[in-house]
Tab-separated table of C-alpha atoms and ligand atoms in Angstrom:
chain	number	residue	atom	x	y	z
A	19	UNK	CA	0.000	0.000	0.000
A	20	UNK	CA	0.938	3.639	-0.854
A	21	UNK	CA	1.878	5.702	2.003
A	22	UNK	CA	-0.822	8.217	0.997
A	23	UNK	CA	-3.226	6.189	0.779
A	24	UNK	CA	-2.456	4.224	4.175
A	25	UNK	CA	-2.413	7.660	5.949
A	26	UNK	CA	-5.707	8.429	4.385
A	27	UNK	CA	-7.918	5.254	5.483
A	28	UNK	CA	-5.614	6.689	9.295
A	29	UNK	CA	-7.308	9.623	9.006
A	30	UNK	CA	-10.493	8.121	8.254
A	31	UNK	CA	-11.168	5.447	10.622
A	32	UNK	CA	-9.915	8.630	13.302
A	33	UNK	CA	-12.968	10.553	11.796
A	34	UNK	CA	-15.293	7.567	11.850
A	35	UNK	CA	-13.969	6.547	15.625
A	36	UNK	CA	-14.761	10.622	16.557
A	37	UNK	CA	-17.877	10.343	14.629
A	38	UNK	CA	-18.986	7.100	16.502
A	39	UNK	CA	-17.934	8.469	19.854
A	40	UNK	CA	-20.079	11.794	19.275
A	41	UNK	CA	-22.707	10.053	18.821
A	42	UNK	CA	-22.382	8.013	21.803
A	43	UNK	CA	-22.122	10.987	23.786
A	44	UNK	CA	-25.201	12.218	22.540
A	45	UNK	CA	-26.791	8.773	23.605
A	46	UNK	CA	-25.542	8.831	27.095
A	47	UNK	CA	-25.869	12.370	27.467
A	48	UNK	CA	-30.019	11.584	26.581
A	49	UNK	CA	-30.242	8.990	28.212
A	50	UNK	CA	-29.084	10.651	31.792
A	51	UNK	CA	-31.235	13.719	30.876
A	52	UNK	CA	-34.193	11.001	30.591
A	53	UNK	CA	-33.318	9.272	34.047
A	54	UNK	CA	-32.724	12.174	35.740
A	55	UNK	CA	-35.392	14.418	34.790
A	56	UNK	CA	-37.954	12.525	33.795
A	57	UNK	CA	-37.536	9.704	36.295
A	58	UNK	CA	-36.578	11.437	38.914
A	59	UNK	CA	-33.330	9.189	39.524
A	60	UNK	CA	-29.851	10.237	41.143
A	61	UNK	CA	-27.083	9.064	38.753
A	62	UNK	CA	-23.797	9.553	40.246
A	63	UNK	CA	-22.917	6.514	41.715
A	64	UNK	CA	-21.779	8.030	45.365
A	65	UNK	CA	-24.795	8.815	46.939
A	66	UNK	CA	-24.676	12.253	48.656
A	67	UNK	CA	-24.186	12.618	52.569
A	68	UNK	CA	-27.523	12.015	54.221
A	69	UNK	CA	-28.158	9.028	51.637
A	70	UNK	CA	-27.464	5.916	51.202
A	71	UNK	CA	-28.223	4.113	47.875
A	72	UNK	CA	-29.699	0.859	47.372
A	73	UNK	CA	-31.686	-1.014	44.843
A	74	UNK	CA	-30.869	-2.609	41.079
A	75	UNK	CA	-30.366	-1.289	37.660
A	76	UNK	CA	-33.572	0.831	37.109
A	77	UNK	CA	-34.282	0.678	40.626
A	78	UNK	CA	-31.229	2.174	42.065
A	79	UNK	CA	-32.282	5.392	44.195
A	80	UNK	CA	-31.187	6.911	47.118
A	81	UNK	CA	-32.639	6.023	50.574
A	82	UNK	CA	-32.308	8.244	53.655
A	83	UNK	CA	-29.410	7.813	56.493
A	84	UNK	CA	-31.295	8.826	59.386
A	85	UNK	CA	-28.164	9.455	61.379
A	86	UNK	CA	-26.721	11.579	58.421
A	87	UNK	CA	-30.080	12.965	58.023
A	88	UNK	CA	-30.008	14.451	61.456
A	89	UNK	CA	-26.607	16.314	61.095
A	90	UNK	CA	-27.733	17.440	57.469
A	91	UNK	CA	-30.804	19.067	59.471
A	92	UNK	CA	-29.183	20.467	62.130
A	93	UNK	CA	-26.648	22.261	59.327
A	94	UNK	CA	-29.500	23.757	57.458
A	95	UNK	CA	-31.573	25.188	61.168
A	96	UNK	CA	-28.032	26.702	61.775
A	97	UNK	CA	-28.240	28.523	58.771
A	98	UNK	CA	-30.928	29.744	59.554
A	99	UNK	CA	-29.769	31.261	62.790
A	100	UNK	CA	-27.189	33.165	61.113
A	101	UNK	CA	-24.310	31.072	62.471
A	102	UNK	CA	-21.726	31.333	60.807
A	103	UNK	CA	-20.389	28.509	58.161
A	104	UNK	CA	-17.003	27.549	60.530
A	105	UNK	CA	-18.980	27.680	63.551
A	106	UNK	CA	-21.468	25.681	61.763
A	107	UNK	CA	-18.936	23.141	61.097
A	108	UNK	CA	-17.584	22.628	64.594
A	109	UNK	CA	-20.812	21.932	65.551
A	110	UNK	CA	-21.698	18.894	63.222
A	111	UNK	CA	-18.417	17.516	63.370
A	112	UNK	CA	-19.075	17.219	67.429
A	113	UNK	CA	-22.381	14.986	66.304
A	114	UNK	CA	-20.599	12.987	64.049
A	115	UNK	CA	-19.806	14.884	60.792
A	116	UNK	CA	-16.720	13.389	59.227
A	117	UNK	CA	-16.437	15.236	55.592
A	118	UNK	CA	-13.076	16.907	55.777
A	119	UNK	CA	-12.262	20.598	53.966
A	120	UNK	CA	-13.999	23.615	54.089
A	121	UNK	CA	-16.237	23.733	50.861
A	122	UNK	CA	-17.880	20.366	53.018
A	123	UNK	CA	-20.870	22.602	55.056
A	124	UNK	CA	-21.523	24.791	51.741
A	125	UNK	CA	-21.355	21.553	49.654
A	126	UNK	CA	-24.167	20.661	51.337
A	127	UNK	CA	-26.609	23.650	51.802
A	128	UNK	CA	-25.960	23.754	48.337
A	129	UNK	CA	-27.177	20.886	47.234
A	130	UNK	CA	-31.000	20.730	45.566
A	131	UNK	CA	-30.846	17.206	46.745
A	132	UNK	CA	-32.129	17.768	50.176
A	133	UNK	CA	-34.996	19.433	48.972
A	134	UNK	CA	-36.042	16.396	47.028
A	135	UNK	CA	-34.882	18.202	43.848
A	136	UNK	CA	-32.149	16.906	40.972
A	137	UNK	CA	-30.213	19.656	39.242
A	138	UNK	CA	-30.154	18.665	35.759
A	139	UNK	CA	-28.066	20.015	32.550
A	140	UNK	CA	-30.204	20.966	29.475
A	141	UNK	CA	-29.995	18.416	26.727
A	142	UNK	CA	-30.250	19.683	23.249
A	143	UNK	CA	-33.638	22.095	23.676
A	144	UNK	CA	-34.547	20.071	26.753
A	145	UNK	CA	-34.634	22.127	29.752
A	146	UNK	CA	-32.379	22.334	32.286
A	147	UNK	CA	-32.745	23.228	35.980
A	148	UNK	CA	-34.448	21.711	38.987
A	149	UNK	CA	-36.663	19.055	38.419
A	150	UNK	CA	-38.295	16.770	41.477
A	151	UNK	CA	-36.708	13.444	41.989
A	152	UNK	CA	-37.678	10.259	43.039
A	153	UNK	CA	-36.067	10.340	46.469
A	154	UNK	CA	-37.174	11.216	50.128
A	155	UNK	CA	-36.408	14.776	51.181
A	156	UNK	CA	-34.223	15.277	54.285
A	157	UNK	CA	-35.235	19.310	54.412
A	158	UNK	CA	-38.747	21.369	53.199
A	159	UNK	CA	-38.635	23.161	49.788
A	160	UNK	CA	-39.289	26.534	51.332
A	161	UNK	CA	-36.021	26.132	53.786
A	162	UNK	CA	-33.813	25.127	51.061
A	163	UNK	CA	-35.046	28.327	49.028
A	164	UNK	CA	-34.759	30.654	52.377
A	165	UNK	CA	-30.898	28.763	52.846
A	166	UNK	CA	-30.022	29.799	48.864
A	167	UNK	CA	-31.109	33.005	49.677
A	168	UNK	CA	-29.256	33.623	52.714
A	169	UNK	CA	-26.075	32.258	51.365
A	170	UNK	CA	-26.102	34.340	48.218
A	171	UNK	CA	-26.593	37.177	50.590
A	172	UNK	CA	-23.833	36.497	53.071
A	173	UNK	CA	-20.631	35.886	51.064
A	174	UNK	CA	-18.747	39.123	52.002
A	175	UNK	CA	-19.031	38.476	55.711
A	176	UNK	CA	-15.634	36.145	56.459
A	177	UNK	CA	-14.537	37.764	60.342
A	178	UNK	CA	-13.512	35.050	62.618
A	179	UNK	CA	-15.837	35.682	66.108
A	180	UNK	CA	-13.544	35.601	69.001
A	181	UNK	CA	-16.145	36.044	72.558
A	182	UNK	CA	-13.119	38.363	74.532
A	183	UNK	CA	-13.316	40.522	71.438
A	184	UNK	CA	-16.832	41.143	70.619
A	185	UNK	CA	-16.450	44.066	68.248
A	186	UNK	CA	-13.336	42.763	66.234
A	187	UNK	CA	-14.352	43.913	62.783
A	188	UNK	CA	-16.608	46.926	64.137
A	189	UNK	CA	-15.169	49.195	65.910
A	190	UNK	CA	-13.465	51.471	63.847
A	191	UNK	CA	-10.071	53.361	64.167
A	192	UNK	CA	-10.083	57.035	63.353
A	193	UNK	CA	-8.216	56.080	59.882
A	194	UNK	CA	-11.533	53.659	58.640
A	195	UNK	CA	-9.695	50.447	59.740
A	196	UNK	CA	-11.007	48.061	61.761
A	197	UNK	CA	-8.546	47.096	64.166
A	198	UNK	CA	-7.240	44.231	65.025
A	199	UNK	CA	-8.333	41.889	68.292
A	200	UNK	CA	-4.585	41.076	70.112
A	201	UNK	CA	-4.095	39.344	73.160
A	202	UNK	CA	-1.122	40.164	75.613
A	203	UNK	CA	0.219	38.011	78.515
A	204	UNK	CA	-0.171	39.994	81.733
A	205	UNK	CA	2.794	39.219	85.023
A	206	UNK	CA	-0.051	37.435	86.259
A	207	UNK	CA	-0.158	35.259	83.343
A	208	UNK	CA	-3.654	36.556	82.003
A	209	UNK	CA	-4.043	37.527	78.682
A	210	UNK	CA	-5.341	41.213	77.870
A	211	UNK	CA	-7.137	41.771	75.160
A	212	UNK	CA	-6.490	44.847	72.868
A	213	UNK	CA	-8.196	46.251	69.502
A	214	UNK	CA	-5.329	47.375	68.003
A	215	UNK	CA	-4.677	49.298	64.615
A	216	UNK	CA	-2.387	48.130	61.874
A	217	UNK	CA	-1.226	51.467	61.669
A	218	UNK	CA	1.526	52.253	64.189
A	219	UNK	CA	0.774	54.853	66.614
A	220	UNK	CA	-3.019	54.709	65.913
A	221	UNK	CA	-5.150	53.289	68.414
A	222	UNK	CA	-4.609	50.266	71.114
A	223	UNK	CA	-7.674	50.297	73.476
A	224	UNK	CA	-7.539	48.013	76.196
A	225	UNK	CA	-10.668	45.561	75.433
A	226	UNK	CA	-11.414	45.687	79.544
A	227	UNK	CA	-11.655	49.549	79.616
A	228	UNK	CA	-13.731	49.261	76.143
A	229	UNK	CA	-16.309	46.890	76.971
A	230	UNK	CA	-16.823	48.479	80.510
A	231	UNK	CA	-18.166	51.230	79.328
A	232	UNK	CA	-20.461	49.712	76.359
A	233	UNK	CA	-22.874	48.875	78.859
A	234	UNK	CA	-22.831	52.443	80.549
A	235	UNK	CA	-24.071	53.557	76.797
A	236	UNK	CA	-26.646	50.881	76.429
A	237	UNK	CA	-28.093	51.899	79.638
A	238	UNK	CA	-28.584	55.634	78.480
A	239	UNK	CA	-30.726	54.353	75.358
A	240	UNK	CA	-32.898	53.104	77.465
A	241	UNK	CA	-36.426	55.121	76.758
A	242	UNK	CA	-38.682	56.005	79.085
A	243	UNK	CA	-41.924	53.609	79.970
A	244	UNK	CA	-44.224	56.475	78.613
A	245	UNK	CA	-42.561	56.774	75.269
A	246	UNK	CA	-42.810	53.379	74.698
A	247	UNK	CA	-46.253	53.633	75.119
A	248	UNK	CA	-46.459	56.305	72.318
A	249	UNK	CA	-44.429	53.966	70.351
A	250	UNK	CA	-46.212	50.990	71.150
A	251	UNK	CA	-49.437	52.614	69.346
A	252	UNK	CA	-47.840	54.306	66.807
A	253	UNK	CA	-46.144	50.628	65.918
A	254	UNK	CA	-49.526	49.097	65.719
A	255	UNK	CA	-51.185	51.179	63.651
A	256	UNK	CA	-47.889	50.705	60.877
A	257	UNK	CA	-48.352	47.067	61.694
A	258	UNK	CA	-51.658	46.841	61.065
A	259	UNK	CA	-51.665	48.768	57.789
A	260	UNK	CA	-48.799	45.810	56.777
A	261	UNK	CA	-50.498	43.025	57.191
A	262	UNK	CA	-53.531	44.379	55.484
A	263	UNK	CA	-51.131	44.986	52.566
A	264	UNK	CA	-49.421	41.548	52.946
A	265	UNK	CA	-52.844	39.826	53.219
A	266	UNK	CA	-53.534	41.067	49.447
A	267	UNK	CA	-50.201	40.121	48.271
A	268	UNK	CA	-51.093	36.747	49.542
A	269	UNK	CA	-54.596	36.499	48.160
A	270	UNK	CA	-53.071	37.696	44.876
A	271	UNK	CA	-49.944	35.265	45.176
A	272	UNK	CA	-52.597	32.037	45.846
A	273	UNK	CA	-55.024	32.848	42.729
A	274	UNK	CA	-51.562	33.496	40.397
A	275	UNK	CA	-50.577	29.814	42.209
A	276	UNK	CA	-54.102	27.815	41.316
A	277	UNK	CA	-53.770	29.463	37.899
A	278	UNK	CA	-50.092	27.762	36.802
A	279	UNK	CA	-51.476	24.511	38.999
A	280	UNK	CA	-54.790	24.614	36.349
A	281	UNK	CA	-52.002	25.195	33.186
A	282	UNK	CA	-50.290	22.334	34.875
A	283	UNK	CA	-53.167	20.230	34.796
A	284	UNK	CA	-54.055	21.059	31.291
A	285	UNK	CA	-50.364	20.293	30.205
A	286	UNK	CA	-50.313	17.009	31.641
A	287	UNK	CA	-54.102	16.213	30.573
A	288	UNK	CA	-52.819	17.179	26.873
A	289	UNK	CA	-49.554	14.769	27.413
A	290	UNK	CA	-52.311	12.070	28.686
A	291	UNK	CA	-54.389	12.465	25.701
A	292	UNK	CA	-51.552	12.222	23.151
A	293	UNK	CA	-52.134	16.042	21.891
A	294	UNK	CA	-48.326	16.997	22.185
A	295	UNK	CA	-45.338	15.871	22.276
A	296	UNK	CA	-42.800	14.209	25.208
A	297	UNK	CA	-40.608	17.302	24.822
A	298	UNK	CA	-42.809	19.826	24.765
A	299	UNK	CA	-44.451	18.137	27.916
A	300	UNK	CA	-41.256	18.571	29.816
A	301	UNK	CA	-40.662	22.090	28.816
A	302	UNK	CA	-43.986	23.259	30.122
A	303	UNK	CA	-43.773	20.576	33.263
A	304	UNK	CA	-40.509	22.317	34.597
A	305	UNK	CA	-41.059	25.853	33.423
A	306	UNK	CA	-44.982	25.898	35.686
A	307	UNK	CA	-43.125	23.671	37.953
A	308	UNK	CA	-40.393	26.184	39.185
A	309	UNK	CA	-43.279	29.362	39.462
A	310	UNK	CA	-45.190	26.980	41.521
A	311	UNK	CA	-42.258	26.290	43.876
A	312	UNK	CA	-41.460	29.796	44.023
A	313	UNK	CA	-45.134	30.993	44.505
A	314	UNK	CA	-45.523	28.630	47.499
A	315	UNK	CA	-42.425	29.799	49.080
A	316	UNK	CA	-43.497	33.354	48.774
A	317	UNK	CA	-46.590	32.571	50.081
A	318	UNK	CA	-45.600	30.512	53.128
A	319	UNK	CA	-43.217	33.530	53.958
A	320	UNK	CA	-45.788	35.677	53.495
A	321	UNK	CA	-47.471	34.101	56.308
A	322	UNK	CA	-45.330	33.288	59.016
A	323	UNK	CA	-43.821	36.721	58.881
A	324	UNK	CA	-47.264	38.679	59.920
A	325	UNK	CA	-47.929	35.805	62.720
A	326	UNK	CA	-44.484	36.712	64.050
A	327	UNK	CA	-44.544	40.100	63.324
A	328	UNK	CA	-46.972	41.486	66.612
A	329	UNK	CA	-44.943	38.991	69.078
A	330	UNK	CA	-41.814	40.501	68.029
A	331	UNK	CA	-42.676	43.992	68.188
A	332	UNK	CA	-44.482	43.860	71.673
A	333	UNK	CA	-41.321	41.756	72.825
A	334	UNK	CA	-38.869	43.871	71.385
A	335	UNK	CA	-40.431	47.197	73.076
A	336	UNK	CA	-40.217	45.754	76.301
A	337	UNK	CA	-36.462	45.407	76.196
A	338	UNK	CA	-36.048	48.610	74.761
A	339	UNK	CA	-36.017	49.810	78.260
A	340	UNK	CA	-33.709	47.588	79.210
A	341	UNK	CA	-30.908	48.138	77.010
A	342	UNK	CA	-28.190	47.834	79.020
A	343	UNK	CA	-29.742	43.970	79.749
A	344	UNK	CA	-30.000	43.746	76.231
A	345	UNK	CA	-26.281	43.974	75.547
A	346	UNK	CA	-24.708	42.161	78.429
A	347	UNK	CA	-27.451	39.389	77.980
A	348	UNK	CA	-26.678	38.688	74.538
A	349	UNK	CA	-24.197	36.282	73.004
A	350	UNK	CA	-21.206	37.430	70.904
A	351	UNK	CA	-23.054	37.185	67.503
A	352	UNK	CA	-26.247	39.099	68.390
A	353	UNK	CA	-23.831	41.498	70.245
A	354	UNK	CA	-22.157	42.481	66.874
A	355	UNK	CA	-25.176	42.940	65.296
A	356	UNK	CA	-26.491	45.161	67.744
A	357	UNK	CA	-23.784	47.468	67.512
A	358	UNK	CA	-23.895	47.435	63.993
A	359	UNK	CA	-27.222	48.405	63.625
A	360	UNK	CA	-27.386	50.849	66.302
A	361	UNK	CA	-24.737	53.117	64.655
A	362	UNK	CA	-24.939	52.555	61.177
A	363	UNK	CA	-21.742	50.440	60.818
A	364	UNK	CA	-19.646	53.717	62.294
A	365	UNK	CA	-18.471	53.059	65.472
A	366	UNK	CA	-15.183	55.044	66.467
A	367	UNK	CA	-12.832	55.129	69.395
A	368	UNK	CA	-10.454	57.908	70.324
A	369	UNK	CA	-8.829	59.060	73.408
A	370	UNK	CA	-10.637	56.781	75.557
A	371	UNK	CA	-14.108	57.511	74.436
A	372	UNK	CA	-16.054	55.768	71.679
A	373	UNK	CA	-17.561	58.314	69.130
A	374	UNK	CA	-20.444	58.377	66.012
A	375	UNK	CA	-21.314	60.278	63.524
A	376	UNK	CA	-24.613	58.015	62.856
A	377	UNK	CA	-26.469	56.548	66.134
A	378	UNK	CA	-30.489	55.695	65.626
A	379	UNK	CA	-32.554	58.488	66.574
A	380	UNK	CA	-34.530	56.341	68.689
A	381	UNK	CA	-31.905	55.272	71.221
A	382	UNK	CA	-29.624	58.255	71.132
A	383	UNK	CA	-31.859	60.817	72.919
A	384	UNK	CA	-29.462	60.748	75.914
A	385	UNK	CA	-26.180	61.214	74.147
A	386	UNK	CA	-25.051	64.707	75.760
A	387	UNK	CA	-25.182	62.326	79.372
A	388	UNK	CA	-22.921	60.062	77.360
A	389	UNK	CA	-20.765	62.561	76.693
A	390	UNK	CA	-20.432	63.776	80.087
A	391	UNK	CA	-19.974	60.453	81.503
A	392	UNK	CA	-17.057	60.012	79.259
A	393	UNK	CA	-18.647	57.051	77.320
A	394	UNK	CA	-19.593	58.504	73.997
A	395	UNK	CA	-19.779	61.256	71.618
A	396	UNK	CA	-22.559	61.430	69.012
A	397	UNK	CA	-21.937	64.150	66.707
A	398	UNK	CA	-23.551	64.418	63.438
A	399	UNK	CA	-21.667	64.073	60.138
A	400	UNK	CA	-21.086	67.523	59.529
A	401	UNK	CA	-18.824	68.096	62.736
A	402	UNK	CA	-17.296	64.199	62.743
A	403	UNK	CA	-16.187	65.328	59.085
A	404	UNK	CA	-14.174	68.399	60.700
A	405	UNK	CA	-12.155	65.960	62.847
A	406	UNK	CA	-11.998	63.078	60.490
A	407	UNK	CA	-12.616	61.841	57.345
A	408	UNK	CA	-15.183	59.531	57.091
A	409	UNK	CA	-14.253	56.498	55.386
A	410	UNK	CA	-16.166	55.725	51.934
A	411	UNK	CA	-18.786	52.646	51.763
A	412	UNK	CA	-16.091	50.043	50.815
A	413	UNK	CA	-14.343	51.262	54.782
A	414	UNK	CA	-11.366	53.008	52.586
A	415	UNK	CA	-9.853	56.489	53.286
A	416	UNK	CA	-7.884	58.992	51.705
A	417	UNK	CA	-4.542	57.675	54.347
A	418	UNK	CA	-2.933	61.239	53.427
A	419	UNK	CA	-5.929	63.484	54.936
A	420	UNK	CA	-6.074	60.360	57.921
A	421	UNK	CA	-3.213	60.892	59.285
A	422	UNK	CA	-2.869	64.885	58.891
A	423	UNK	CA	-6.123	64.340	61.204
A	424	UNK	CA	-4.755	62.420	63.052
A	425	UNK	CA	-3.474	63.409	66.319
A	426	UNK	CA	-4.402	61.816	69.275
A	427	UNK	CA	-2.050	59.753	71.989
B	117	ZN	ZN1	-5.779	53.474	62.578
C-alpha cells in the first residue's frame, strides 16, 4: 500500500472513531437527561451525605441515612440562625460529621438534593434546571429556598468571632480600619485583650476599659416607659396597615398559584391524551413547575412573617427599656449585630471615648449624658467630618488626609 493512501484510510477510521464516539455521547448524554429528569433518579454513583443508595439497575435510588439525616438538618436550622459557616462546622463535626475541607458545610446547603430536587443540565432544547426526583427529602422546599437566599446574601461576611473581642471587625479606628483583636500576657499570666490598629501609633484600646463602658451607653438608650407607650401605638397602627397589605399580596400570590397549577393540569391532561409531544411536555412541566415552587415559598413567607410580626414587636419594646440587659445578655453574635445596627456600621474610638457620627434616633436621645460620663460622643456628620474623614462605603480612606487628622495619643 501507498503511504498516501495508508495515511488516508488513518485519518479516516480517526474521523469515523470521533464520529462514533459523538454520537455516543449524545446517547448517554439523553439517556441521563431522561433518568434524571424525567424519572426522577440520582445518577452519580456516590450517593450524597444524608443518603445511602440501594436497589438494582432501574431501581437504584437513594434512601435516607437517618443518622446523616439528622446532622444534614441540624446544618441547614443553623443557617438559619445566622451562624456562621465555621462555627457551623464545629458543631456537626461534634455529632458525628466526618467530611473533611472547608467547601464540606456549603457543599451541602448547596445541594438541591435535600430538597427532594435533581439539578439537571439541558440536553439539546430540553430544559435544564431543577426538576423533582424520586427520592425522600431530608429538608422542606421553602427552607432550602430561604438557605439559597441567605447564602447568596452572606458571602462578604468572612470575620472570625472571638467572645473576649466582641467588636473585632466593628469598631473602627479614626483612619476607617477596623482594628485588630490582640491578646497580651499579663505578670499574672492573664491575657489582655487589645483592639489594636495596623497602623503604628493609631489606636490600642484596652478591650477591659472598652467593653466596661459599652454597657454604661446601652443603659442611656434606654427610653422612658411612657414613650414606649407612644411607640407601642404608633407601631400598631404601621403594623396593622402591613399586614392588610401583605394579606392582598397573599390572596393575589394564591389565585396566580391555582392558575399555573390549572395550566399544569391542562399540560399534563394534553400529554395524557396524546395532543403533544414528550418534549414539549417537559418544557412546560418544569417551566410551571419552578413558578409553583417559588409561589408557594413566597406565600408561606408571606405568612409566618405577619404571625411573628406582633410577638416581636411587643417583645422587642419591652427590652427597649432595658438596654443595658440587652447587651450584656446577649451572646457574641447578636452582640455584633447590635452594635452594627445601632450606629450605622460607624463606630469610632479615640482618646478613651467611643464616638459616632450616625447613632439611631430612637436610642440616642441621651447622648449629651454620654458625653459627660465620658462614654460617647454622638456628633452628626457635619462636625465628625471636621475631625476626620469619614471612610467611603467600601471602609477606605484617603490615608494622606487620615493621618494629617490624626493626632491623638
Ligand atoms: Zn488606625
Amino acid at each position: 500500500m501507498k503511504p498516501r493512501v495508508a495515511f488516508f484510510r488513518a485519518g479516516l477510521q480517526l474521523l469515523l472513531a470521533e464520529d462514533d464516539n459523538i454520537n455516543r455521547s449524545i446517547k448517554v448524554k439523553g439517556g441521563i437527561y431522561t433518568a434524571m429528569a424525567k424519572e426522577g433518579r440520582h445518577l452519580s454513583s456516590a450517593p450524597p451525605y444524608g443518603y445511602r443508595k440501594e436497589g438494582e439497575r432501574k431501581e437504584r435510588g437513594l434512601v435516607v441515612e437517618d443518622r446523616e439525616a439528622k446532622i444534614v438538618r441540624l446544618i441547614f436550622d443553623a443557617c438559619l440562625q445566622k451562624i456562621p459557616l465555621y462555627k457551623i462546622r464545629e458543631k456537626a463535626c461534634e455529632i458525628g460529621f466526618k467530611r473533611k475541607g472547608n467547601m464540606a458545610i456549603q457543599r451541602i446547603l448547596k445541594n438541591p438534593v435535600y430538597a427532594g430536587l435533581l439539578k439537571v443540565k439541558t440536553f439539546k432544547n430540553y430544559p435544564g434546571g431543577l426538576f423533582p426526583g424520586a427520592h425522600e427529602p431530608i429538608i422542606d422546599r421553602v427552607t432550602w429556598y430561604e438557605v439559597q437566599t441567605k447564602i447568596k446574601k452572606s458571602k462578604k461576611t468572612k470575620i472570625k468571632i472571638d467572645d473576649n473581642i466582641p467588636l473585632r471587625g466593628i469598631l473602627k479606628c479614626l483612619c476607617g480600619k477596623p482594628p485588630t483583636g490582640a491578646a497580651s500576657r499579663g505578670k499574672s499570666g492573664r491575657y489582655y485583650y487589645y483592639y489594636k490598629c495596623a497602623s503604628p501609633g493609631h489606636n490600642n484600646i484596652s478591650a477591659i476599659k472598652a467593653h466596661q463602658q459599652f454597657p454604661g451607653i446601652c443603659k442611656l438608650m434606654s427610653i422612658p416607659e411612657r414613650d414606649k407607650q407612644l411607640i407601642r401605638k404608633k407601631s400598631n397602627i404601621r403594623l396593622e396597615f402591613e399586614i392588610k397589605k401583605n394579606r392582598k399580596t397573599v390572596v393575589t400570590k394564591k389565585e396566580q398559584l391555582e392558575q399555573v397549577k390549572e395550566k399544569l393540569y391542562a399540560v399534563e391532561d394534553k400529554w395524557i391524551r396524546n395532543e403533544i409531544n414528550k418534549d414539549s411536555y417537559n418544557r412546560w412541566y418544569s417551566t410551571y413547575n419552578q413558578s409553583i415552587i417559588e409561589l408557594e415559598h413566597s406565600i408561606n413567607h408571606t405568612n409566618n412573617n405577619q404571625n411573628q410580626a406582633f410577638d416581636l414587636l411587643n417583645k422587642n419594646l419591652d427590652l427597649l427599656t432595658e438596654m443595658a440587659y440587652v447587651y450584656t445578655s446577649a451572646g457574641t453574635l447578636k452582640k455584633r449585630e447590635f452594635v452594627k445596627t445601632v450606629f450605622d456600621n460607624n463606630l469610632y474610638y479615640k482618646n478613651g471615648l467611643y464616638r459616632t457620627p450616625t447613632m439611631l434616633n430612637l436610642l440616642s436621645h441621651n447622648h449629651l449624658k454620654m458625653k459627660r460620663k465620658g462614654l460617647l460622643i454622638y456628633e452628626k456628620k457635619a462636625e465628625f467630618h471636621k475631625e476626620i474623614p469619614l471612610c467611603g462605603e467600601d471602609g477606605s480612606t484617603n490615608s494622606r488626609t487620615a493621618k494629617n487628622h490624626y493626632n491623638h495619643k
